[in-house]
Amino acid sequence: MRKNLYQRESNTLAEDKLTVKKLEFNHRKNKEQDHTELLDSSAKAFNYSDCKDEYWNPEKFSLLYGTPLWDEASKTERVLLNQIYWVAYYSQIISAEIATIFYNQTASAGLYGLEDFRLVCETLDFESMQERAHIDAFKNISEQFEEEVFGERIFTYPMRPYYWETMIFQKTNMLKRFWKSIQLQSYALLSSNNAFIGCQYLTVRGLRTLNGKIVQHQLSKYFTDHEDKENAPIPSKVSYYHFMDESYHFNSSNIIGSDIIKNLAPPTAFESFIANLGIRGTLKDHSNFNISVNGIFWYEPAIYETLFKLLQSSAFNFKQADALQMLKRCFTQENQGITEAFETQQTALESYRNYLSNIEYVSKSNKLGGAMVNTSIENYLAENRRQFFEFERKKNVA
Ligand SMILES: [Fe+2]
Ligand SMILES: [Fe+2]
């Protein structure tokens, strides 16, 4: 067949038939099984009183599971801790998806100028549309829950810009937050103007989604194992529908970040540097683990204040001194929750190493797991104790 004279580039996507096929298949399947309507109608139908007495996740996905608080909680409190896990977990997912929507668009812009990249861009456009529905569903349910249970926000927040710290509980301060926002905005600018960085964003996205995929698969099991699916709690249905959509997103991250990137010219030293910086940042973000919401990599001391408020709310009714004592027992002494949350982080580390092992431009230290290799239970406890001492001192003075 005569080669189209106007396809000047030596490596066009159309010539990489296997990758095109994989991407086409994934995009088509995602469109066929799209859960947007189901998510929209579920969020609309959500009424807290209909499912307030039931778990929304498998039991071990409960706030502070495996800690003294969980061990001593009544049956009703355990149900609440299970539901709060859902709200807290998906509030974090909202933050990540706000950034995803934005970077999907800048990556599409960066790639659109290349031959045959329409399919990649349409895949990303479609996924952004789905993310908006995901955010909507999580937000509707979480806000209604907090309004009815606490009468105020605990884990939810109003919509925020993409360049805010993605981890809603992070070790940070004003200067670091400002610096992070500059980095995130610069990355957006670079990725919208550079096909390699645009493509490489999908490697970072894939990395970020990996742990999500492991946890969300387990969360979706509450619905898949439910005996009466039709009447299962709506939040558990949302977990399942979301996991279904996300499995396609994970595939496309893989195809774009690992296969399509090979069709581009090898990265310059600058491009490699930026790409490794993005990966290093993600590994750093995931170097914390927490027992409040096992499955997310929050910096525990940043949650003290929120949990202190939560325990004193009418839902749990702790006196101030008892709340402090309880948090101290949960966060500064070894318990089952700590062992399990550390295991989650180690599983993530293993899967990240696997994922990065075959990507050429990735630096050796990133391939080993970056800052995640320094995480340990000893360090976690030492940091918690140091910060709790300060926290307690301030509360006792106040
Ligand atoms: Fe999503
Ligand atoms: Fe997604």
GROMACS .gro file of C-alpha atoms and ligand atoms in nm:
model
  400
    1MET     CA    1   0.000   0.000   0.000
    2ARG     CA    2   0.127   0.342  -0.090
    3LYS     CA    3   0.221   0.543   0.211
    4ASN     CA    4   0.027   0.862   0.253
    5LEU     CA    5   0.277   1.131   0.152
    6TYR     CA    6   0.132   1.367   0.404
    7GLN     CA    7   0.216   1.139   0.692
    8ARG     CA    8   0.560   1.275   0.731
    9GLU     CA    9   0.652   1.146   1.071
   10SER     CA   10   0.856   0.829   1.077
   11ASN     CA   11   0.667   0.692   1.379
   12THR     CA   12   0.298   0.762   1.352
   13LEU     CA   13   0.051   0.604   1.589
   14ALA     CA   14  -0.138   0.440   1.301
   15GLU     CA   15   0.168   0.228   1.219
   16ASP     CA   16   0.172   0.083   1.567
   17LYS     CA   17  -0.128  -0.138   1.490
   18LEU     CA   18  -0.121  -0.344   1.808
   19THR     CA   19  -0.131  -0.037   2.034
   20VAL     CA   20  -0.408   0.121   1.829
   21LYS     CA   21  -0.609  -0.198   1.856
   22LYS     CA   22  -0.561  -0.217   2.233
   23LEU     CA   23  -0.661   0.145   2.280
   24GLU     CA   24  -0.961   0.120   2.047
   25PHE     CA   25  -1.086  -0.189   2.227
   26ASN     CA   26  -1.050  -0.028   2.568
   27HIS     CA   27  -1.224   0.292   2.459
   28ARG     CA   28  -1.510   0.105   2.291
   29LYS     CA   29  -1.567  -0.122   2.591
   30ASN     CA   30  -1.560   0.172   2.830
   31LYS     CA   31  -1.821   0.355   2.623
   32GLU     CA   32  -2.042   0.045   2.605
   33GLN     CA   33  -2.031  -0.019   2.978
   34ASP     CA   34  -2.017   0.344   3.087
   35HIS     CA   35  -2.171   0.385   3.434
   36THR     CA   36  -2.240   0.759   3.416
   37GLU     CA   37  -2.620   0.725   3.407
   38LEU     CA   38  -2.625   0.470   3.686
   39LEU     CA   39  -2.404   0.694   3.898
   40ASP     CA   40  -2.620   0.998   3.829
   41SER     CA   41  -2.943   0.820   3.913
   42SER     CA   42  -2.792   0.660   4.226
   43ALA     CA   43  -2.670   0.993   4.357
   44LYS     CA   44  -3.012   1.143   4.293
   45ALA     CA   45  -3.191   0.860   4.471
   46PHE     CA   46  -2.959   0.863   4.773
   47ASN     CA   47  -3.144   0.912   5.097
   48TYR     CA   48  -2.936   0.860   5.408
   49SER     CA   49  -3.221   0.728   5.618
   50ASP     CA   50  -3.270   0.440   5.370
   51CYS     CA   51  -2.927   0.294   5.443
   52LYS     CA   52  -2.820   0.443   5.773
   53ASP     CA   53  -2.823   0.113   5.961
   54GLU     CA   54  -2.608  -0.082   5.721
   55TYR     CA   55  -2.239  -0.101   5.635
   56TRP     CA   56  -2.138   0.054   5.303
   57ASN     CA   57  -1.802  -0.124   5.273
   58PRO     CA   58  -1.660  -0.457   5.384
   59GLU     CA   59  -1.600  -0.432   5.760
   60LYS     CA   60  -1.226  -0.377   5.755
   61PHE     CA   61  -1.280  -0.062   5.551
   62SER     CA   62  -1.400   0.137   5.849
   63LEU     CA   63  -1.253   0.450   6.003
   64LEU     CA   64  -0.977   0.355   6.250
   65TYR     CA   65  -1.041  -0.017   6.201
   66GLY     CA   66  -0.825  -0.238   6.421
   67THR     CA   67  -0.754   0.037   6.674
   68PRO     CA   68  -0.876   0.075   7.036
   69LEU     CA   69  -1.155   0.304   6.910
   70TRP     CA   70  -1.287   0.031   6.683
   71ASP     CA   71  -1.242  -0.243   6.942
   72GLU     CA   72  -1.444  -0.053   7.200
   73ALA     CA   73  -1.710   0.084   6.965
   74SER     CA   74  -2.074  -0.023   6.994
   75LYS     CA   75  -2.253  -0.187   6.702
   76THR     CA   76  -2.414   0.143   6.598
   77GLU     CA   77  -2.082   0.327   6.624
   78ARG     CA   78  -1.916   0.064   6.406
   79VAL     CA   79  -2.178   0.118   6.137
   80LEU     CA   80  -2.106   0.488   6.154
   81LEU     CA   81  -1.728   0.434   6.138
   82ASN     CA   82  -1.782   0.219   5.831
   83GLN     CA   83  -1.989   0.488   5.661
   84ILE     CA   84  -1.746   0.764   5.757
   85TYR     CA   85  -1.469   0.563   5.591
   86TRP     CA   86  -1.667   0.581   5.267
   87VAL     CA   87  -1.713   0.956   5.296
   88ALA     CA   88  -1.347   1.021   5.387
   89TYR     CA   89  -1.209   0.786   5.123
   90TYR     CA   90  -1.412   0.929   4.838
   91SER     CA   91  -1.348   1.287   4.953
   92GLN     CA   92  -0.983   1.210   4.882
   93ILE     CA   93  -1.077   1.057   4.547
   94ILE     CA   94  -1.262   1.377   4.454
   95SER     CA   95  -0.943   1.576   4.511
   96ALA     CA   96  -0.742   1.337   4.292
   97GLU     CA   97  -1.007   1.342   4.018
   98ILE     CA   98  -1.025   1.721   4.005
   99ALA     CA   99  -0.655   1.711   3.912
  100THR     CA  100  -0.712   1.420   3.673
  101ILE     CA  101  -0.975   1.611   3.475
  102PHE     CA  102  -0.742   1.905   3.433
  103TYR     CA  103  -0.434   1.704   3.334
  104ASN     CA  104  -0.633   1.481   3.098
  105GLN     CA  105  -0.711   1.801   2.913
  106THR     CA  106  -0.357   1.939   2.912
  107ALA     CA  107  -0.217   1.601   2.807
  108SER     CA  108  -0.469   1.589   2.520
  109ALA     CA  109  -0.361   1.935   2.416
  110GLY     CA  110   0.004   1.826   2.419
  111LEU     CA  111  -0.070   1.519   2.210
  112TYR     CA  112  -0.320   1.659   1.967
  113GLY     CA  113  -0.056   1.814   1.745
  114LEU     CA  114   0.086   1.471   1.655
  115GLU     CA  115  -0.027   1.247   1.370
  116ASP     CA  116  -0.314   1.007   1.441
  117PHE     CA  117  -0.357   1.100   1.805
  118ARG     CA  118  -0.731   1.164   1.782
  119LEU     CA  119  -0.810   0.832   1.949
  120VAL     CA  120  -0.588   0.909   2.247
  121CYS     CA  121  -0.749   1.249   2.292
  122GLU     CA  122  -1.101   1.112   2.260
  123THR     CA  123  -1.024   0.846   2.518
  124LEU     CA  124  -0.909   1.112   2.761
  125ASP     CA  125  -1.207   1.339   2.685
  126PHE     CA  126  -1.449   1.057   2.755
  127GLU     CA  127  -1.276   0.970   3.079
  128SER     CA  128  -1.291   1.333   3.195
  129MET     CA  129  -1.666   1.332   3.137
  130GLN     CA  130  -1.688   1.018   3.354
  131GLU     CA  131  -1.474   1.175   3.628
  132ARG     CA  132  -1.715   1.467   3.650
  133ALA     CA  133  -1.999   1.222   3.717
  134HIS     CA  134  -1.784   1.037   3.973
  135ILE     CA  135  -1.713   1.359   4.161
  136ASP     CA  136  -2.079   1.453   4.152
  137ALA     CA  137  -2.194   1.122   4.299
  138PHE     CA  138  -1.929   1.115   4.575
  139LYS     CA  139  -2.001   1.475   4.664
  140ASN     CA  140  -2.380   1.444   4.678
  141ILE     CA  141  -2.371   1.142   4.905
  142SER     CA  142  -2.090   1.264   5.131
  143GLU     CA  143  -2.239   1.609   5.180
  144GLN     CA  144  -2.584   1.474   5.260
  145PHE     CA  145  -2.428   1.229   5.507
  146GLU     CA  146  -2.226   1.494   5.690
  147GLU     CA  147  -2.518   1.734   5.698
  148GLU     CA  148  -2.742   1.474   5.860
  149VAL     CA  149  -2.491   1.315   6.095
  150PHE     CA  150  -2.277   1.612   6.199
  151GLY     CA  151  -2.463   1.919   6.074
  152GLU     CA  152  -2.131   2.046   5.934
  153ARG     CA  153  -1.841   1.946   5.710
  154ILE     CA  154  -1.587   1.700   5.850
  155PHE     CA  155  -1.413   1.543   5.549
  156THR     CA  156  -1.597   1.714   5.263
  157TYR     CA  157  -1.503   2.052   5.118
  158PRO     CA  158  -1.625   2.287   4.846
  159MET     CA  159  -1.481   2.239   4.497
  160ARG     CA  160  -1.114   2.334   4.484
  161PRO     CA  161  -0.858   2.420   4.216
  162TYR     CA  162  -0.654   2.140   4.059
  163TYR     CA  163  -0.325   2.289   4.179
  164TRP     CA  164  -0.403   2.247   4.547
  165GLU     CA  165  -0.224   1.975   4.742
  166THR     CA  166  -0.388   1.653   4.616
  167MET     CA  167  -0.360   1.475   4.952
  168ILE     CA  168  -0.619   1.640   5.170
  169PHE     CA  169  -0.418   1.554   5.484
  170GLN     CA  170  -0.054   1.616   5.412
  171LYS     CA  171   0.259   1.726   5.597
  172THR     CA  172   0.275   2.078   5.466
  173ASN     CA  173   0.273   2.447   5.551
  174MET     CA  174   0.195   2.771   5.368
  175LEU     CA  175   0.527   2.791   5.188
  176LYS     CA  176   0.523   2.428   5.080
  177ARG     CA  177   0.164   2.461   4.961
  178PHE     CA  178   0.258   2.762   4.754
  179TRP     CA  179   0.560   2.586   4.603
  180LYS     CA  180   0.351   2.279   4.523
  181SER     CA  181   0.091   2.491   4.346
  182ILE     CA  182   0.363   2.651   4.133
  183GLN     CA  183   0.501   2.306   4.043
  184LEU     CA  184   0.158   2.170   3.953
  185GLN     CA  185   0.074   2.472   3.737
  186SER     CA  186   0.410   2.456   3.560
  187TYR     CA  187   0.359   2.086   3.493
  188ALA     CA  188   0.020   2.167   3.341
  189LEU     CA  189   0.179   2.422   3.111
  190LEU     CA  190   0.458   2.186   3.008
  191SER     CA  191   0.228   1.891   2.944
  192SER     CA  192  -0.006   2.098   2.727
  193ASN     CA  193   0.284   2.192   2.504
  194ASN     CA  194   0.495   1.880   2.490
  195ALA     CA  195   0.382   1.540   2.363
  196PHE     CA  196   0.631   1.345   2.572
  197ILE     CA  197   0.533   1.512   2.900
  198GLY     CA  198   0.167   1.483   2.800
  199CYS     CA  199   0.208   1.111   2.743
  200GLN     CA  200   0.422   1.069   3.050
  201TYR     CA  201   0.147   1.223   3.264
  202LEU     CA  202  -0.041   0.901   3.200
  203THR     CA  203   0.244   0.705   3.361
  204VAL     CA  204   0.205   0.920   3.672
  205ARG     CA  205  -0.172   0.878   3.652
  206GLY     CA  206  -0.130   0.501   3.621
  207LEU     CA  207   0.095   0.499   3.923
  208ARG     CA  208  -0.154   0.701   4.125
  209THR     CA  209  -0.441   0.476   4.016
  210LEU     CA  210  -0.263   0.151   4.100
  211ASN     CA  211  -0.326   0.164   4.472
  212GLY     CA  212  -0.675   0.301   4.409
  213LYS     CA  213  -0.746   0.002   4.193
  214ILE     CA  214  -0.638  -0.244   4.464
  215VAL     CA  215  -0.847  -0.074   4.735
  216GLN     CA  216  -1.149   0.006   4.518
  217HIS     CA  217  -1.171  -0.352   4.402
  218GLN     CA  218  -1.213  -0.454   4.765
  219LEU     CA  219  -1.462  -0.175   4.835
  220SER     CA  220  -1.676  -0.280   4.540
  221LYS     CA  221  -1.704  -0.627   4.692
  222TYR     CA  222  -1.962  -0.513   4.945
  223PHE     CA  223  -2.202  -0.474   4.654
  224THR     CA  224  -2.092  -0.775   4.451
  225ASP     CA  225  -2.126  -1.002   4.755
  226HIS     CA  226  -2.456  -0.847   4.866
  227GLU     CA  227  -2.744  -1.093   4.872
  228ASP     CA  228  -3.007  -0.840   4.770
  229LYS     CA  229  -2.825  -0.625   4.514
  230GLU     CA  230  -3.124  -0.414   4.424
  231ASN     CA  231  -3.164  -0.300   4.782
  232ALA     CA  232  -2.795  -0.276   4.865
  233PRO     CA  233  -2.695   0.062   5.012
  234ILE     CA  234  -2.653   0.318   4.734
  235PRO     CA  235  -2.296   0.414   4.837
  236SER     CA  236  -2.190   0.051   4.792
  237LYS     CA  237  -2.340   0.057   4.441
  238VAL     CA  238  -2.149   0.377   4.368
  239SER     CA  239  -1.825   0.209   4.479
  240TYR     CA  240  -1.894  -0.073   4.235
  241TYR     CA  241  -1.995   0.146   3.938
  242HIS     CA  242  -1.693   0.366   3.996
  243PHE     CA  243  -1.455   0.074   4.012
  244MET     CA  244  -1.596  -0.052   3.681
  245ASP     CA  245  -1.526   0.280   3.505
  246GLU     CA  246  -1.185   0.313   3.665
  247SER     CA  247  -1.062  -0.024   3.545
  248TYR     CA  248  -1.077   0.117   3.190
  249HIS     CA  249  -0.897   0.431   3.299
  250PHE     CA  250  -0.622   0.220   3.443
  251ASN     CA  251  -0.586   0.032   3.114
  252SER     CA  252  -0.567   0.352   2.914
  253SER     CA  253  -0.303   0.494   3.152
  254ASN     CA  254  -0.103   0.182   3.084
  255ILE     CA  255  -0.144   0.189   2.707
  256ILE     CA  256  -0.070   0.560   2.673
  257GLY     CA  257   0.202   0.581   2.939
  258SER     CA  258   0.384   0.261   2.840
  259ASP     CA  259   0.305   0.176   2.473
  260ILE     CA  260   0.219   0.502   2.301
  261ILE     CA  261   0.512   0.681   2.456
  262LYS     CA  262   0.740   0.446   2.259
  263ASN     CA  263   0.612   0.602   1.935
  264LEU     CA  264   0.747   0.940   2.037
  265ALA     CA  265   1.103   1.056   1.992
  266PRO     CA  266   1.319   0.956   2.294
  267PRO     CA  267   1.301   1.218   2.568
  268THR     CA  268   1.558   1.493   2.591
  269ALA     CA  269   1.752   1.528   2.917
  270PHE     CA  270   1.510   1.801   3.023
  271GLU     CA  271   1.203   1.590   2.946
  272SER     CA  272   1.345   1.297   3.140
  273PHE     CA  273   1.421   1.523   3.430
  274ILE     CA  274   1.065   1.659   3.442
  275ALA     CA  275   0.917   1.311   3.400
  276ASN     CA  276   1.123   1.173   3.688
  277LEU     CA  277   1.034   1.470   3.903
  278GLY     CA  278   0.663   1.390   3.857
  279ILE     CA  279   0.718   1.026   3.951
  280ARG     CA  280   0.937   1.116   4.246
  281GLY     CA  281   0.665   1.351   4.376
  282THR     CA  282   0.404   1.077   4.356
  283LEU     CA  283   0.627   0.832   4.543
  284LYS     CA  284   0.688   1.099   4.806
  285ASP     CA  285   0.312   1.161   4.838
  286HIS     CA  286   0.263   0.790   4.894
  287SER     CA  287   0.539   0.752   5.150
  288ASN     CA  288   0.298   0.812   5.439
  289PHE     CA  289   0.041   0.566   5.559
  290ASN     CA  290  -0.244   0.620   5.800
  291ILE     CA  291  -0.475   0.408   6.009
  292SER     CA  292  -0.767   0.648   5.999
  293VAL     CA  293  -0.851   0.558   5.640
  294ASN     CA  294  -0.639   0.257   5.554
  295GLY     CA  295  -0.590   0.259   5.179
  296ILE     CA  296  -0.497   0.623   5.141
  297PHE     CA  297  -0.158   0.775   5.209
  298TRP     CA  298  -0.243   1.060   5.439
  299TYR     CA  299  -0.001   1.206   5.689
  300GLU     CA  300  -0.157   1.097   6.016
  301PRO     CA  301  -0.081   1.397   6.241
  302ALA     CA  302  -0.264   1.618   5.990
  303ILE     CA  303  -0.586   1.431   6.077
  304TYR     CA  304  -0.564   1.470   6.456
  305GLU     CA  305  -0.767   1.789   6.461
  306THR     CA  306  -1.045   1.649   6.240
  307LEU     CA  307  -1.079   1.331   6.444
  308PHE     CA  308  -1.069   1.525   6.767
  309LYS     CA  309  -1.372   1.720   6.644
  310LEU     CA  310  -1.542   1.405   6.518
  311LEU     CA  311  -1.512   1.222   6.850
  312GLN     CA  312  -1.663   1.513   7.040
  313SER     CA  313  -1.957   1.544   6.800
  314SER     CA  314  -2.300   1.426   6.912
  315ALA     CA  315  -2.248   1.112   6.704
  316PHE     CA  316  -1.972   0.987   6.939
  317ASN     CA  317  -2.011   1.208   7.244
  318PHE     CA  318  -1.658   1.194   7.384
  319LYS     CA  319  -1.555   1.446   7.647
  320GLN     CA  320  -1.249   1.649   7.543
  321ALA     CA  321  -1.008   1.466   7.776
  322ASP     CA  322  -1.143   1.126   7.671
  323ALA     CA  323  -1.114   1.213   7.303
  324LEU     CA  324  -0.749   1.310   7.353
  325GLN     CA  325  -0.682   0.992   7.544
  326MET     CA  326  -0.846   0.777   7.279
  327LEU     CA  327  -0.653   0.939   6.994
  328LYS     CA  328  -0.332   0.896   7.188
  329ARG     CA  329  -0.398   0.524   7.230
  330CYS     CA  330  -0.484   0.484   6.862
  331PHE     CA  331  -0.193   0.678   6.717
  332THR     CA  332   0.099   0.633   6.952
  333GLN     CA  333   0.082   0.267   7.049
  334GLU     CA  334   0.113  -0.037   6.828
  335ASN     CA  335  -0.216  -0.193   6.724
  336GLN     CA  336  -0.366  -0.411   6.453
  337GLY     CA  337  -0.473  -0.109   6.248
  338ILE     CA  338  -0.110   0.003   6.216
  339THR     CA  339   0.009  -0.337   6.100
  340GLU     CA  340  -0.264  -0.353   5.836
  341ALA     CA  341  -0.217   0.002   5.706
  342PHE     CA  342   0.156  -0.055   5.674
  343GLU     CA  343   0.087  -0.373   5.478
  344THR     CA  344  -0.135  -0.178   5.237
  345GLN     CA  345   0.148   0.067   5.177
  346GLN     CA  346   0.397  -0.214   5.121
  347THR     CA  347   0.165  -0.382   4.870
  348ALA     CA  348   0.143  -0.050   4.687
  349LEU     CA  349   0.523  -0.018   4.687
  350GLU     CA  350   0.559  -0.364   4.534
  351SER     CA  351   0.308  -0.287   4.260
  352TYR     CA  352   0.470   0.051   4.183
  353ARG     CA  353   0.811  -0.116   4.146
  354ASN     CA  354   0.662  -0.365   3.906
  355TYR     CA  355   0.486  -0.097   3.708
  356LEU     CA  356   0.793   0.122   3.671
  357SER     CA  357   1.044  -0.156   3.609
  358ASN     CA  358   1.003  -0.162   3.230
  359ILE     CA  359   0.983   0.209   3.159
  360GLU     CA  360   1.314   0.315   3.012
  361TYR     CA  361   1.347   0.679   3.114
  362VAL     CA  362   1.261   0.614   3.482
  363SER     CA  363   1.556   0.674   3.716
  364LYS     CA  364   1.700   0.400   3.932
  365SER     CA  365   1.589   0.557   4.260
  366ASN     CA  366   1.231   0.595   4.132
  367LYS     CA  367   1.234   0.235   4.014
  368LEU     CA  368   1.326   0.131   4.368
  369GLY     CA  369   1.030   0.323   4.511
  370GLY     CA  370   1.176   0.668   4.592
  371ALA     CA  371   1.078   0.801   4.934
  372MET     CA  372   0.849   0.502   4.992
  373VAL     CA  373   1.146   0.283   5.082
  374ASN     CA  374   1.198   0.479   5.405
  375THR     CA  375   0.852   0.410   5.541
  376SER     CA  376   0.835   0.194   5.852
  377ILE     CA  377   0.613   0.137   6.153
  378GLU     CA  378   0.892   0.268   6.380
  379ASN     CA  379   0.917   0.595   6.187
  380TYR     CA  380   0.538   0.625   6.176
  381LEU     CA  381   0.506   0.585   6.551
  382ALA     CA  382   0.798   0.816   6.628
  383GLU     CA  383   0.649   1.094   6.411
  384ASN     CA  384   0.298   1.042   6.555
  385ARG     CA  385   0.430   1.057   6.912
  386ARG     CA  386   0.630   1.371   6.848
  387GLN     CA  387   0.335   1.546   6.686
  388PHE     CA  388   0.083   1.417   6.937
  389PHE     CA  389   0.284   1.557   7.223
  390GLU     CA  390   0.255   1.902   7.063
  391PHE     CA  391  -0.112   1.854   6.979
  392GLU     CA  392  -0.199   1.750   7.332
  393ARG     CA  393  -0.004   2.035   7.483
  394LYS     CA  394  -0.192   2.289   7.272
  395LYS     CA  395  -0.530   2.136   7.356
  396ASN     CA  396  -0.456   2.131   7.724
  397VAL     CA  397  -0.352   2.495   7.719
  398ALA     CA  398  -0.657   2.602   7.521
  399FE      FE  399  -1.314   0.826   3.890
  400FE      FE  400  -1.036   0.770   3.656
   0.00000   0.00000   0.00000
